[in-house]
Coordinates of C-alpha atoms in Angstrom, one line a residue:
Chain A
M1 CA -0.1 0.0 -0.1
A2 CA 3.2 2.3 0.8
E3 CA 4.1 0.9 -2.5
S4 CA 0.8 2.4 -4.3
I5 CA 1.3 5.6 -2.8
C6 CA 5.2 5.7 -4.2
R7 CA 3.6 4.6 -7.7
A8 CA 1.3 7.2 -7.6
L9 CA 4.1 9.9 -7.0
R10 CA 6.1 8.2 -9.5
D11 CA 3.6 8.2 -12.2
G12 CA 3.2 12.0 -11.7
A13 CA 0.4 14.3 -13.5
L14 CA -1.7 13.8 -16.4
E15 CA -1.3 16.9 -19.2
G16 CA -3.9 19.6 -18.1
E17 CA -4.6 17.8 -14.9
L18 CA -3.5 18.9 -11.4
A19 CA -0.6 17.3 -9.9
P20 CA -0.9 14.3 -7.4
A21 CA -0.6 15.6 -3.9
L22 CA -0.1 13.6 -0.9
T23 CA -0.6 14.6 2.7
I24 CA 1.2 12.4 5.4
K25 CA -0.4 13.2 8.6
D26 CA -0.2 12.1 12.2
S27 CA -0.5 13.1 15.8
V28 CA 1.4 12.8 19.0
A29 CA 0.1 9.6 20.0
S30 CA 1.3 8.0 16.9
P31 CA 4.4 10.5 15.7
F32 CA 5.5 8.5 12.8
A33 CA 4.9 11.2 10.2
L34 CA 8.6 12.0 9.6
Q35 CA 9.3 8.2 9.0
V36 CA 6.7 7.7 6.5
F37 CA 7.8 11.1 5.0
S38 CA 11.3 10.1 4.8
H39 CA 10.4 6.5 3.1
V40 CA 8.2 7.8 0.4
L41 CA 11.2 10.8 0.1
S42 CA 13.8 8.1 -0.6
Q43 CA 11.8 5.8 -2.7
L44 CA 10.8 8.9 -5.1
F45 CA 14.1 10.1 -5.3
S46 CA 15.6 6.5 -6.4
S47 CA 13.1 6.2 -8.9
I48 CA 14.1 9.4 -10.1
L49 CA 17.9 8.8 -10.3
A50 CA 16.9 5.7 -12.2
G51 CA 14.7 7.5 -14.8
K52 CA 11.6 5.6 -13.6
S53 CA 9.4 8.5 -12.7
Q54 CA 7.9 11.1 -14.8
S55 CA 10.1 13.7 -12.5
R56 CA 13.2 14.5 -13.2
G57 CA 14.2 16.4 -10.3
L58 CA 13.3 16.9 -6.5
V59 CA 13.2 19.8 -4.6
V60 CA 13.0 19.3 -0.9
V61 CA 11.5 22.3 1.0
S62 CA 12.8 21.9 4.5
F63 CA 11.5 23.5 7.6
S64 CA 11.7 21.1 10.5
R65 CA 15.0 19.1 9.7
S66 CA 18.2 20.6 8.5
P67 CA 19.1 20.0 4.7
S68 CA 21.8 17.6 6.1
F69 CA 19.5 15.3 7.6
Y70 CA 18.1 14.6 4.1
L71 CA 21.5 14.4 2.7
D72 CA 22.5 11.9 5.0
L73 CA 18.9 10.0 4.7
L74 CA 19.7 9.5 1.1
K75 CA 23.7 8.7 1.4
N76 CA 22.3 5.9 4.3
K77 CA 20.2 4.5 1.6
G78 CA 23.0 4.3 -0.8
T79 CA 22.8 7.3 -3.2
D80 CA 25.6 9.2 -4.2
I81 CA 24.9 12.7 -3.5
A82 CA 27.7 14.3 -4.8
S83 CA 26.9 13.3 -8.3
S84 CA 23.3 13.5 -8.1
N85 CA 23.0 17.4 -7.1
K86 CA 21.7 17.9 -10.3
Q87 CA 18.8 16.0 -9.4
I88 CA 18.0 17.3 -6.1
Q89 CA 17.8 20.7 -4.5
I90 CA 17.1 21.6 -0.9
L91 CA 15.2 24.9 0.2
D92 CA 16.8 25.5 3.6
C93 CA 13.6 26.8 5.3
Y94 CA 15.4 25.4 8.8
S95 CA 18.7 27.4 9.2
D96 CA 17.4 31.2 9.3
P97 CA 13.8 31.1 8.5
L98 CA 13.1 34.4 9.9
G99 CA 16.2 36.2 8.8
W100 CA 17.2 36.5 12.4
K101 CA 20.7 35.7 11.7
D102 CA 21.0 38.3 9.0
Q103 CA 19.6 40.9 11.3
L104 CA 22.2 39.8 14.2
A105 CA 25.3 40.2 11.5
G106 CA 24.2 43.3 10.9
S107 CA 24.6 44.8 14.4
R108 CA 27.5 42.2 16.3
N109 CA 30.1 39.7 15.2
F110 CA 28.1 36.7 13.9
T111 CA 29.9 34.6 11.7
A112 CA 28.4 32.1 9.6
L113 CA 30.0 28.5 10.2
S114 CA 31.6 26.4 7.5
N115 CA 29.3 23.3 7.4
E116 CA 26.7 25.9 6.1
V117 CA 29.0 25.9 3.2
L118 CA 29.7 22.3 2.7
V119 CA 26.0 21.7 1.9
S120 CA 25.3 25.3 -0.1
S121 CA 25.8 23.4 -3.4
T122 CA 22.8 21.3 -2.7
A123 CA 20.8 23.8 -0.3
I124 CA 19.9 27.1 -0.6
V125 CA 19.0 29.0 2.6
F126 CA 15.4 30.8 2.5
R127 CA 15.0 33.6 5.0
E128 CA 11.4 34.5 4.6
V129 CA 9.0 32.0 5.2
K130 CA 6.1 34.3 5.9
H131 CA 6.1 35.6 2.2
M132 CA 4.4 32.7 0.4
D133 CA 4.7 34.4 -3.0
K134 CA 8.5 34.7 -2.6
L135 CA 8.5 31.3 -1.1
Y136 CA 6.5 30.1 -4.4
N137 CA 8.8 31.6 -6.8
S138 CA 11.9 30.2 -4.8
I139 CA 10.8 26.9 -5.3
I140 CA 10.0 27.2 -8.8
E141 CA 13.4 28.7 -9.5
L142 CA 15.1 25.7 -8.0
G143 CA 13.0 23.2 -9.8
K144 CA 13.6 24.9 -13.3
G145 CA 17.5 25.1 -12.3
L146 CA 17.1 21.6 -12.2
V147 CA 15.3 20.3 -14.8
G148 CA 15.3 23.5 -17.1
G149 CA 12.3 25.1 -18.7
G150 CA 9.5 23.5 -21.1
K151 CA 7.9 20.5 -20.2
I152 CA 9.8 18.5 -17.9
R153 CA 8.6 18.1 -14.6
F154 CA 10.0 18.1 -11.0
S155 CA 8.5 16.8 -7.6
I156 CA 8.4 19.0 -4.4
A157 CA 8.6 17.4 -1.1
I158 CA 7.6 19.5 2.1
D159 CA 8.9 19.6 5.5
S160 CA 6.3 20.3 7.1
V161 CA 3.2 22.3 6.6
D162 CA 2.8 23.0 10.2
E163 CA 5.5 25.4 10.2
M164 CA 4.2 27.5 7.2
L165 CA 0.9 27.6 9.2
R166 CA 2.8 29.2 12.0
H167 CA 3.9 32.0 10.2
A168 CA 1.1 32.6 7.3
P169 CA -2.8 32.5 7.4
V170 CA -4.4 28.9 6.1
S171 CA -5.9 30.6 3.0
S172 CA -2.2 31.7 1.9
V173 CA -0.8 28.2 2.4
A174 CA -3.8 26.6 0.8
R175 CA -3.2 29.2 -2.2
F176 CA 0.3 28.5 -2.4
L177 CA 0.0 24.5 -2.6
S178 CA -2.9 25.1 -5.0
N179 CA -0.8 27.0 -7.1
L180 CA 2.3 24.4 -7.1
R181 CA -0.3 21.7 -8.1
S182 CA -1.7 23.6 -11.1
H183 CA 2.0 24.4 -12.1
D184 CA 2.6 22.4 -15.5
Q185 CA 6.2 21.8 -14.6
I186 CA 5.2 20.0 -11.3
S187 CA 5.0 16.3 -11.3
S188 CA 3.9 15.5 -7.8
I189 CA 3.8 17.0 -4.3
F190 CA 3.8 15.8 -0.9
W191 CA 3.9 17.1 2.5
L192 CA 3.6 16.2 6.2
L193 CA 1.4 17.5 8.5
H194 CA 0.7 17.2 12.7
S195 CA -2.8 17.2 12.7
D196 CA -2.9 17.9 16.6
L197 CA -1.4 21.6 16.2
H198 CA -4.3 22.5 14.0
E199 CA -7.9 23.3 14.1
A200 CA -9.9 20.5 12.4
R201 CA -11.3 22.9 9.6
V202 CA -7.3 23.4 8.6
T203 CA -6.6 20.0 8.3
A204 CA -9.8 19.7 6.2
V205 CA -8.7 22.2 4.2
L206 CA -5.2 20.5 3.4
E207 CA -7.2 17.0 2.8
Y208 CA -9.5 18.6 0.2
L209 CA -6.1 19.5 -1.4
S210 CA -4.8 16.2 -1.4
S211 CA -5.1 13.3 -4.2
I212 CA -3.9 10.9 -1.3
V213 CA -4.3 11.4 1.9
A214 CA -2.2 9.3 4.4
S215 CA -2.9 9.0 8.3
L216 CA -1.2 7.4 11.0
E217 CA -3.1 6.2 14.3
P218 CA -2.1 4.8 17.2
S219 CA -2.7 0.8 17.4
H220 CA -4.3 1.1 20.8
Q221 CA -6.2 4.2 21.9
L222 CA -5.2 5.2 25.6
A223 CA -7.6 5.5 28.2
N224 CA -8.8 9.5 28.4
G225 CA -6.7 11.5 30.6
Q226 CA -5.1 8.8 32.8
R227 CA -1.6 8.0 32.0
G228 CA -0.8 6.9 35.5
D229 CA -1.1 3.3 35.5
L230 CA 1.0 0.4 34.2
E231 CA -1.8 -0.8 31.7
N232 CA -1.7 2.5 29.8
F233 CA 2.2 2.5 30.1
S234 CA 2.6 -0.6 28.1
L235 CA -0.1 0.6 25.5
I236 CA 2.0 3.8 25.3
K237 CA 5.3 1.3 24.6
H238 CA 3.6 -0.5 22.4
N239 CA 2.1 2.3 20.4
S240 CA 5.6 3.9 19.9
K241 CA 6.7 1.0 18.0
K242 CA 3.6 0.3 15.9
G243 CA 0.8 2.1 14.4
K244 CA -2.0 1.8 11.9
F245 CA -1.8 3.3 8.7
H246 CA -4.5 4.4 6.6
V247 CA -4.7 5.7 3.1
R248 CA -7.3 7.1 1.0
F249 CA -6.9 7.7 -2.6
K250 CA -9.2 9.8 -4.7
K251 CA -9.3 8.4 -8.2
R252 CA -9.6 10.7 -11.5
N253 CA -12.9 8.9 -12.0
G254 CA -14.3 10.4 -8.5
R255 CA -14.3 6.8 -6.8
V256 CA -12.4 6.7 -3.5
R257 CA -10.3 3.7 -2.4
V258 CA -9.4 3.1 1.3
M259 CA -6.6 0.7 2.4
S260 CA -5.1 0.3 5.5
E261 CA -1.7 -1.3 6.8
E262 CA 0.2 -1.8 10.1
V263 CA 3.3 0.3 10.3
H264 CA 6.5 -0.9 12.6
I265 CA 9.2 1.6 13.6
E266 CA 12.6 0.3 14.0
L267 CA 15.9 1.7 14.2
S268 CA 16.7 1.0 10.6
G269 CA 13.7 2.4 9.5
I270 CA 9.9 2.0 8.8
N271 CA 7.9 -1.4 7.7
F272 CA 4.8 -1.8 6.3
T273 CA 2.9 -4.9 6.9
S274 CA -0.9 -6.2 6.3
L275 CA -3.0 -5.5 9.2
P276 CA -4.0 -8.7 11.4
S277 CA -7.4 -10.0 11.2
E278 CA -10.0 -8.3 13.4
G279 CA -10.4 -10.8 16.0
A280 CA -6.8 -10.8 16.7
I281 CA -6.7 -7.4 17.5
N282 CA -10.2 -7.4 19.6
Q283 CA -8.3 -10.3 21.4
G284 CA -5.9 -8.0 22.6
L285 CA -8.4 -5.5 23.9
V286 CA -11.0 -7.7 25.8
P287 CA -10.2 -6.9 29.3
K288 CA -8.6 -10.0 31.2
V289 CA -11.2 -10.5 34.1
Q290 CA -12.1 -13.7 35.8
F291 CA -15.1 -14.7 34.1
S292 CA -15.6 -15.8 30.6
L293 CA -16.9 -12.8 28.4
Q294 CA -17.0 -14.9 25.1
L295 CA -19.3 -17.8 24.1
S296 CA -17.8 -21.2 23.2
E297 CA -18.7 -22.9 20.0
K298 CA -21.4 -25.1 21.9
E299 CA -22.7 -22.4 23.6
R300 CA -23.4 -20.9 20.5
I301 CA -25.2 -24.0 19.0
D302 CA -27.2 -24.2 22.1
K303 CA -28.2 -20.3 22.0
A304 CA -29.3 -21.0 18.4
N305 CA -31.4 -23.8 18.9
V306 CA -33.4 -22.4 21.7
V307 CA -36.7 -21.3 20.4
L308 CA -38.0 -18.6 21.9
P309 CA -41.6 -18.2 23.5
F310 CA -43.3 -16.2 20.8
E311 CA -41.7 -18.0 18.0
H312 CA -44.3 -20.8 18.2
Q313 CA -47.9 -21.4 18.7
G314 CA -47.5 -24.2 20.9
N315 CA -49.3 -26.4 18.3
G316 CA -46.5 -28.2 16.7
K317 CA -46.3 -26.2 13.6
P318 CA -43.2 -25.1 12.2
I319 CA -41.9 -21.7 12.6
Q320 CA -43.2 -19.5 9.7
I321 CA -41.0 -16.7 8.4
Y322 CA -43.5 -14.1 6.7
D323 CA -41.8 -12.8 3.4
G324 CA -44.3 -10.2 2.1
R325 CA -46.4 -13.0 0.3
R326 CA -49.2 -15.7 1.1
S327 CA -46.8 -18.5 1.7
L328 CA -47.1 -21.7 -0.1
V329 CA -48.4 -23.6 2.7
D330 CA -51.4 -21.1 3.1
G331 CA -51.6 -21.0 -0.8
K332 CA -52.9 -24.6 -0.7
H333 CA -56.1 -23.8 1.5
E334 CA -58.6 -22.4 -0.8
R335 CA -59.8 -20.0 1.6
P336 CA -57.1 -18.5 3.6
F337 CA -59.0 -15.9 5.5
A338 CA -61.4 -18.6 6.6
A339 CA -58.6 -20.9 8.1
V340 CA -57.5 -17.8 9.9
E341 CA -60.8 -17.0 11.4
N342 CA -61.6 -20.4 11.9
V343 CA -58.8 -20.7 14.6
Q344 CA -59.8 -17.2 16.1
T345 CA -63.2 -18.6 16.7
N346 CA -62.2 -21.9 17.9
E347 CA -60.1 -20.5 20.4
N348 CA -62.6 -18.6 21.9
C349 CA -62.3 -16.5 24.7
G350 CA -60.2 -17.5 28.1
S351 CA -56.8 -17.7 26.3
G352 CA -54.8 -15.2 24.3
E353 CA -52.6 -15.9 21.6
I354 CA -49.8 -13.9 19.9
I355 CA -49.2 -14.7 16.3
Y356 CA -45.9 -13.5 15.6
Y357 CA -44.3 -14.3 12.0
R358 CA -40.5 -13.0 11.8
D359 CA -39.7 -10.8 8.8
S360 CA -36.7 -12.9 7.7
D361 CA -34.3 -15.3 9.0
D362 CA -31.8 -13.1 9.4
E363 CA -33.2 -11.3 12.2
M364 CA -31.5 -12.7 15.3
P365 CA -34.1 -13.9 18.0
D366 CA -32.8 -11.1 20.5
S367 CA -31.7 -8.5 18.2
D368 CA -31.6 -5.0 19.6
E369 CA -32.9 -3.7 16.1
D370 CA -36.1 -1.3 16.9
P371 CA -38.6 -3.0 14.6
D372 CA -40.1 0.3 14.1
D373 CA -37.2 1.5 12.4
D374 CA -38.2 1.4 9.2
L375 CA -41.6 3.3 9.8
D376 CA -41.7 6.7 7.8
I377 CA -43.7 9.0 9.4
Chain B
M1 CA 26.3 6.4 46.1
N2 CA 25.0 9.4 43.7
Q3 CA 25.9 7.6 40.6
R4 CA 24.1 4.5 41.3
S5 CA 21.1 5.8 42.6
S6 CA 20.2 7.8 39.8
N7 CA 21.3 5.0 37.4
L8 CA 17.6 4.4 35.7
L9 CA 17.5 7.8 34.7
D10 CA 20.8 8.2 33.5
E11 CA 20.4 4.5 31.5
A12 CA 17.4 5.9 29.9
L13 CA 19.5 9.0 28.4
G14 CA 22.7 7.1 28.1
L15 CA 24.5 8.8 30.9
D16 CA 25.4 5.9 32.6
Q17 CA 28.6 5.1 30.2
V18 CA 31.0 7.8 29.1
I19 CA 29.7 11.6 29.4
E20 CA 32.3 13.1 26.9
P21 CA 31.5 13.2 24.2
W22 CA 28.2 14.3 26.0
P23 CA 25.8 11.6 25.0
L24 CA 22.8 14.2 24.6
R25 CA 24.6 15.8 21.9
C26 CA 22.7 17.1 18.8
R27 CA 19.5 16.2 21.1
V28 CA 16.3 18.3 22.0
V29 CA 15.3 16.9 25.5
A30 CA 12.1 18.0 26.7
I31 CA 11.0 17.8 30.1
E32 CA 7.5 18.4 31.4
D33 CA 6.3 18.4 34.7
Q34 CA 3.0 18.9 36.7
V35 CA 2.4 20.9 40.3
D36 CA 2.3 17.7 42.1
T37 CA 5.6 16.0 40.8
S38 CA 7.9 19.0 40.1
G39 CA 10.6 18.2 37.0
S40 CA 13.2 20.5 38.5
F41 CA 15.1 17.8 39.9
V42 CA 15.7 16.2 36.2
L43 CA 17.3 19.8 35.2
H44 CA 19.1 19.9 38.2
H45 CA 20.3 16.5 37.7
L46 CA 21.3 17.0 33.9
L47 CA 23.2 20.3 35.0
K48 CA 25.0 18.2 37.7
R49 CA 25.9 15.1 35.2
S50 CA 27.1 17.9 32.2
L51 CA 29.4 19.7 34.8
S52 CA 31.2 16.2 36.0
P53 CA 34.8 17.0 36.9
N54 CA 35.5 14.1 34.6
S55 CA 34.7 16.1 31.6
S56 CA 35.3 19.4 30.3
N57 CA 31.3 19.9 29.3
V58 CA 30.1 23.6 29.3
A59 CA 26.4 24.3 30.2
I60 CA 24.9 27.6 29.2
F61 CA 21.7 28.2 31.6
I62 CA 18.9 30.5 30.4
A63 CA 17.0 31.4 33.8
F64 CA 13.3 32.6 33.8
S65 CA 12.7 31.0 37.2
Q66 CA 15.2 31.7 39.8
P67 CA 18.2 33.6 40.5
F68 CA 21.6 31.9 40.5
S69 CA 21.9 31.7 44.5
H70 CA 18.6 29.3 44.1
Y71 CA 20.8 26.9 41.6
D72 CA 24.2 27.3 43.4
R73 CA 22.6 26.1 46.6
I74 CA 20.9 23.1 45.1
L75 CA 23.5 22.2 43.2
R76 CA 26.0 22.3 46.2
K77 CA 24.1 19.5 47.9
L78 CA 24.2 17.6 44.8
G79 CA 27.9 17.9 45.1
C80 CA 28.6 20.2 42.7
N81 CA 30.1 23.8 43.0
L82 CA 28.6 26.2 40.5
V83 CA 30.6 29.5 41.5
S84 CA 33.8 27.6 40.5
Q85 CA 32.3 26.4 37.3
R86 CA 31.6 29.9 36.3
D87 CA 34.8 30.9 37.1
N88 CA 36.3 28.0 34.8
S89 CA 34.4 29.1 32.1
R90 CA 32.6 25.9 32.3
F91 CA 28.9 27.2 33.3
F92 CA 27.2 30.4 31.7
F93 CA 24.6 31.7 33.3
F94 CA 21.8 34.2 31.6
D95 CA 19.8 35.6 34.3
M96 CA 16.6 36.7 32.5
L97 CA 14.3 37.3 35.2
K98 CA 14.0 40.7 34.3
L99 CA 13.6 40.2 30.9
Q100 CA 10.4 41.7 29.1
C101 CA 10.4 41.8 25.5
P102 CA 9.3 45.1 23.9
D103 CA 5.6 45.3 23.3
G104 CA 4.3 45.1 19.7
D105 CA 7.8 44.7 18.3
E106 CA 7.9 40.9 19.2
G107 CA 11.6 40.9 19.0
I108 CA 11.7 42.7 15.5
T109 CA 14.8 44.5 16.8
P110 CA 17.8 42.8 17.2
E111 CA 18.7 44.8 20.3
G112 CA 15.9 43.3 22.8
G113 CA 14.3 40.4 23.4
L114 CA 14.6 36.8 22.4
I115 CA 16.5 37.5 19.3
A116 CA 19.2 39.2 21.4
L117 CA 19.4 36.0 23.6
Y118 CA 19.5 33.6 20.9
G119 CA 22.7 35.9 19.4
K120 CA 23.9 35.9 23.0
I121 CA 23.8 31.8 23.2
H122 CA 25.2 31.6 19.4
K123 CA 28.1 34.1 20.5
T124 CA 28.9 32.3 23.5
I125 CA 29.2 29.1 21.8
S126 CA 31.2 30.1 18.9
A127 CA 33.9 31.8 21.2
L128 CA 34.8 28.1 22.6
P129 CA 37.2 26.1 20.9
E130 CA 35.6 23.9 18.0
I131 CA 36.4 20.9 19.9
S132 CA 34.1 21.8 22.8
W133 CA 31.0 22.9 21.0
K134 CA 29.5 19.2 20.9
N135 CA 29.7 19.0 24.6
V136 CA 27.6 22.1 25.1
S137 CA 24.0 22.0 26.9
I138 CA 21.9 24.8 26.4
I139 CA 19.5 24.6 29.7
I140 CA 16.2 26.5 29.6
D141 CA 14.3 27.1 33.1
D142 CA 11.2 27.3 32.2
L143 CA 9.5 27.9 28.9
S144 CA 6.1 28.9 30.5
L145 CA 8.0 31.9 31.9
M146 CA 9.6 32.7 28.5
E147 CA 5.9 32.9 27.4
V148 CA 5.5 35.4 30.0
A149 CA 8.4 37.4 29.3
A150 CA 7.3 37.4 25.7
N151 CA 3.9 38.9 26.5
G152 CA 2.1 35.4 25.9
S153 CA 3.3 35.6 22.8
S154 CA 4.1 31.4 22.1
D155 CA 4.8 31.7 18.4
Y156 CA 7.5 34.2 19.5
V157 CA 8.9 31.5 21.8
L158 CA 8.8 28.9 19.3
D159 CA 10.4 30.7 16.8
F160 CA 13.0 31.2 19.5
L161 CA 13.2 27.6 20.3
H162 CA 13.3 26.6 16.5
Y163 CA 16.5 28.6 16.1
C164 CA 17.9 27.2 19.4
S165 CA 17.2 23.6 18.2
T166 CA 19.3 24.6 14.9
L167 CA 22.1 25.2 17.5
T168 CA 22.1 21.5 17.9
S169 CA 22.6 20.7 14.0
E170 CA 24.9 23.7 13.8
F171 CA 27.1 22.9 16.6
D172 CA 26.2 19.6 17.8
C173 CA 25.6 20.8 21.2
S174 CA 22.3 20.0 23.0
L175 CA 18.9 21.8 24.4
I176 CA 17.1 20.8 27.5
T177 CA 14.0 22.6 28.6
L178 CA 11.4 22.2 31.0
N179 CA 7.6 23.3 31.0
H180 CA 4.4 22.7 33.0
E181 CA 1.9 20.8 31.6
D182 CA -0.8 21.4 33.6
I183 CA -0.6 25.2 32.7
Y184 CA -1.8 24.2 29.3
S185 CA -4.5 21.7 30.6
N186 CA -7.6 24.1 30.2
E187 CA -6.8 24.6 26.5
D188 CA -8.5 22.2 24.1
R189 CA -5.6 22.0 22.1
P190 CA -2.2 22.8 24.1
T191 CA -0.4 23.6 20.9
F192 CA 2.7 24.9 22.5
L193 CA 3.1 21.6 24.5
I194 CA 2.6 19.5 21.7
Q195 CA 4.9 21.4 19.1
M196 CA 7.5 20.9 22.2
E197 CA 6.7 16.9 22.0
Y198 CA 7.1 17.4 18.1
L199 CA 10.4 19.2 18.4
A200 CA 11.9 17.1 21.2
D201 CA 14.5 14.0 20.6
I202 CA 13.8 13.0 24.1
L203 CA 10.6 13.3 26.1
I204 CA 10.9 13.1 29.9
K205 CA 7.7 13.6 31.7
A206 CA 7.3 13.7 35.5
E207 CA 3.9 12.7 36.8
P208 CA 1.8 11.8 39.7
L209 CA 1.1 8.1 40.1
A210 CA -2.3 7.0 39.5
T211 CA -2.9 5.9 43.2
G212 CA -2.3 9.8 44.0
L213 CA 1.0 11.0 46.3
A214 CA 2.8 9.1 48.8
T215 CA 5.5 9.4 51.1
D216 CA 7.8 6.8 49.6
V217 CA 7.2 7.4 46.1
H218 CA 7.0 11.3 44.9
G219 CA 6.0 10.5 41.4
Q220 CA 6.8 8.5 38.3
L221 CA 9.3 9.1 35.3
T222 CA 8.1 8.4 31.6
V223 CA 11.2 8.6 29.6
S224 CA 10.6 8.5 25.3
N225 CA 13.7 8.5 23.5
K226 CA 13.0 8.8 19.9
G227 CA 16.5 8.0 18.8
W228 CA 16.5 4.4 20.8
N229 CA 13.1 3.9 19.7
K230 CA 12.5 3.3 23.6
V231 CA 10.2 4.0 26.1
S232 CA 11.2 4.1 29.9
N233 CA 8.9 4.2 32.9
F234 CA 10.2 4.2 36.7
H235 CA 9.2 5.7 40.1
F236 CA 11.3 8.4 42.0
K237 CA 11.8 9.8 45.3
V238 CA 13.6 13.3 45.6
K239 CA 15.6 13.5 48.6
E240 CA 17.9 15.9 50.2
N241 CA 21.2 15.0 48.5
V242 CA 19.9 12.7 45.8
V243 CA 17.2 11.6 43.7
E244 CA 16.4 7.8 44.0
C245 CA 14.9 6.3 40.6
F246 CA 13.4 2.5 41.2
Y247 CA 11.1 0.4 39.4
P248 CA 7.5 0.1 40.9
G249 CA 7.5 -2.0 43.9
R250 CA 11.2 -1.6 44.5
S251 CA 10.9 1.5 46.8
R252 CA 13.9 1.3 49.6
G253 CA 11.4 3.4 52.0

């Protein structure tokens, strides 16, 4: 499923259509968005290097991590950065996003350090993150520097939109992302979002802008507010290494496909596996008490065999199910109404009778469903 | 004795082995506490460890909460002399108790406010020999009072903290902060607190026990170490000269 995401980004945009856009969102309870983002980034870049993707270059807009983090990440995946700086550029919105260093350099001794120079062939420092227009222009310029003008496309990775939303209103950020998606040289774009830092409507805006939304949720929900006890700690520990990964794809034909996987965080990286069966999950969540809450197979069969009092007339006749038409049995009698009437008059007064026909065999005898639910008053 | 009794906290942070080069280098450590369980002892413990006589580590302490004499008194009981460390240029104390950021400017001018403080920290570290940079700890006590000094502008404080975290990649130093969780507990979405949790590589939470206060156990610490992909939980008791950390049920009374 993570593979489907990477494939969608690799395939890129169709002529005249918006570029595919991916939101990777998480929360503090399951904070793995950065790992997923890094995984997607390294996969996409490998495709770009191998010439297997529509996009011919990658621009990383880095707010939360230093450029060297991404260069080291790609180096650890076996990429030779020195020779691939024609295919990746990093817009460094991390080192001096608000121009404080510039301001301080003006008023006192403040020297840039040598390690900033080392990455400068791949990273450009950007100092005006409050200005979305300038940010947009810088990204396009960087991308064109990689792939040239014309029809060749490049991809954009943004880490993360949370920082953008701190510096600019959501409308500006939405317009910025929308403009990028509409640019005819953008192949695909993806960004990282921590959903619990924003109001629900902000997250909703970004999800509407995305063709793919990948969300991370904890494997087990913690009891509200209570962190104190040991059981919660074991859940915290479990949630720190595992989570659920849900992906929603919006297809071109308007259909939506939803898929889920399990995600495991290891020191070496992130792994995606299919979700275990529902039963296994539920077993883990049933509280451990001294009496049995489950039915055994024999108990289940016995329960199914119990005929409830109002389901038989006490006259040995089989249980009848009303299917909206006259049953075959009744049809054999020439005068069904008369038969019913006879029964009624024969019974006489003294003992009442409940005649109940179940609507269908699907209805469980002790179902909680309200039979009047389908009334249309 | 001090070394052994705090071993669980040291183990969770990698401070039980060598402390030079400083094991917390390049890391942002966020301590969160509550009224019932003050996390200051963690700050004092980390300060003491960083100024260990067996190392040449340096600590830059940004104090919004207490004056120098307060920390001097506490660290003396833990066996550390802050005055002589300050004289030896191993301990730099920035007294921020009277800092009031100019209204409306929000630190736009580099002369006042948090921009100047960032510049001062950068200058202090740059002035040290390059080999010492990764052994520097920047300690902030505490973030909620920094917010007060910044006239309640949590965005401005977050900008400052972002710039401080860039120091961890520029100099390979460490950043250690303390904040109070229950100050934000009446907010629907405690954004400032959550921002710090995302920024932190290591999160240390000091909380009361689920069963409430007790004389033998003062609270519990949960250490989430993202770099090691490890979460630890243990109880603690703060004594006069030492903090005891132990697994549940192992209190020595």
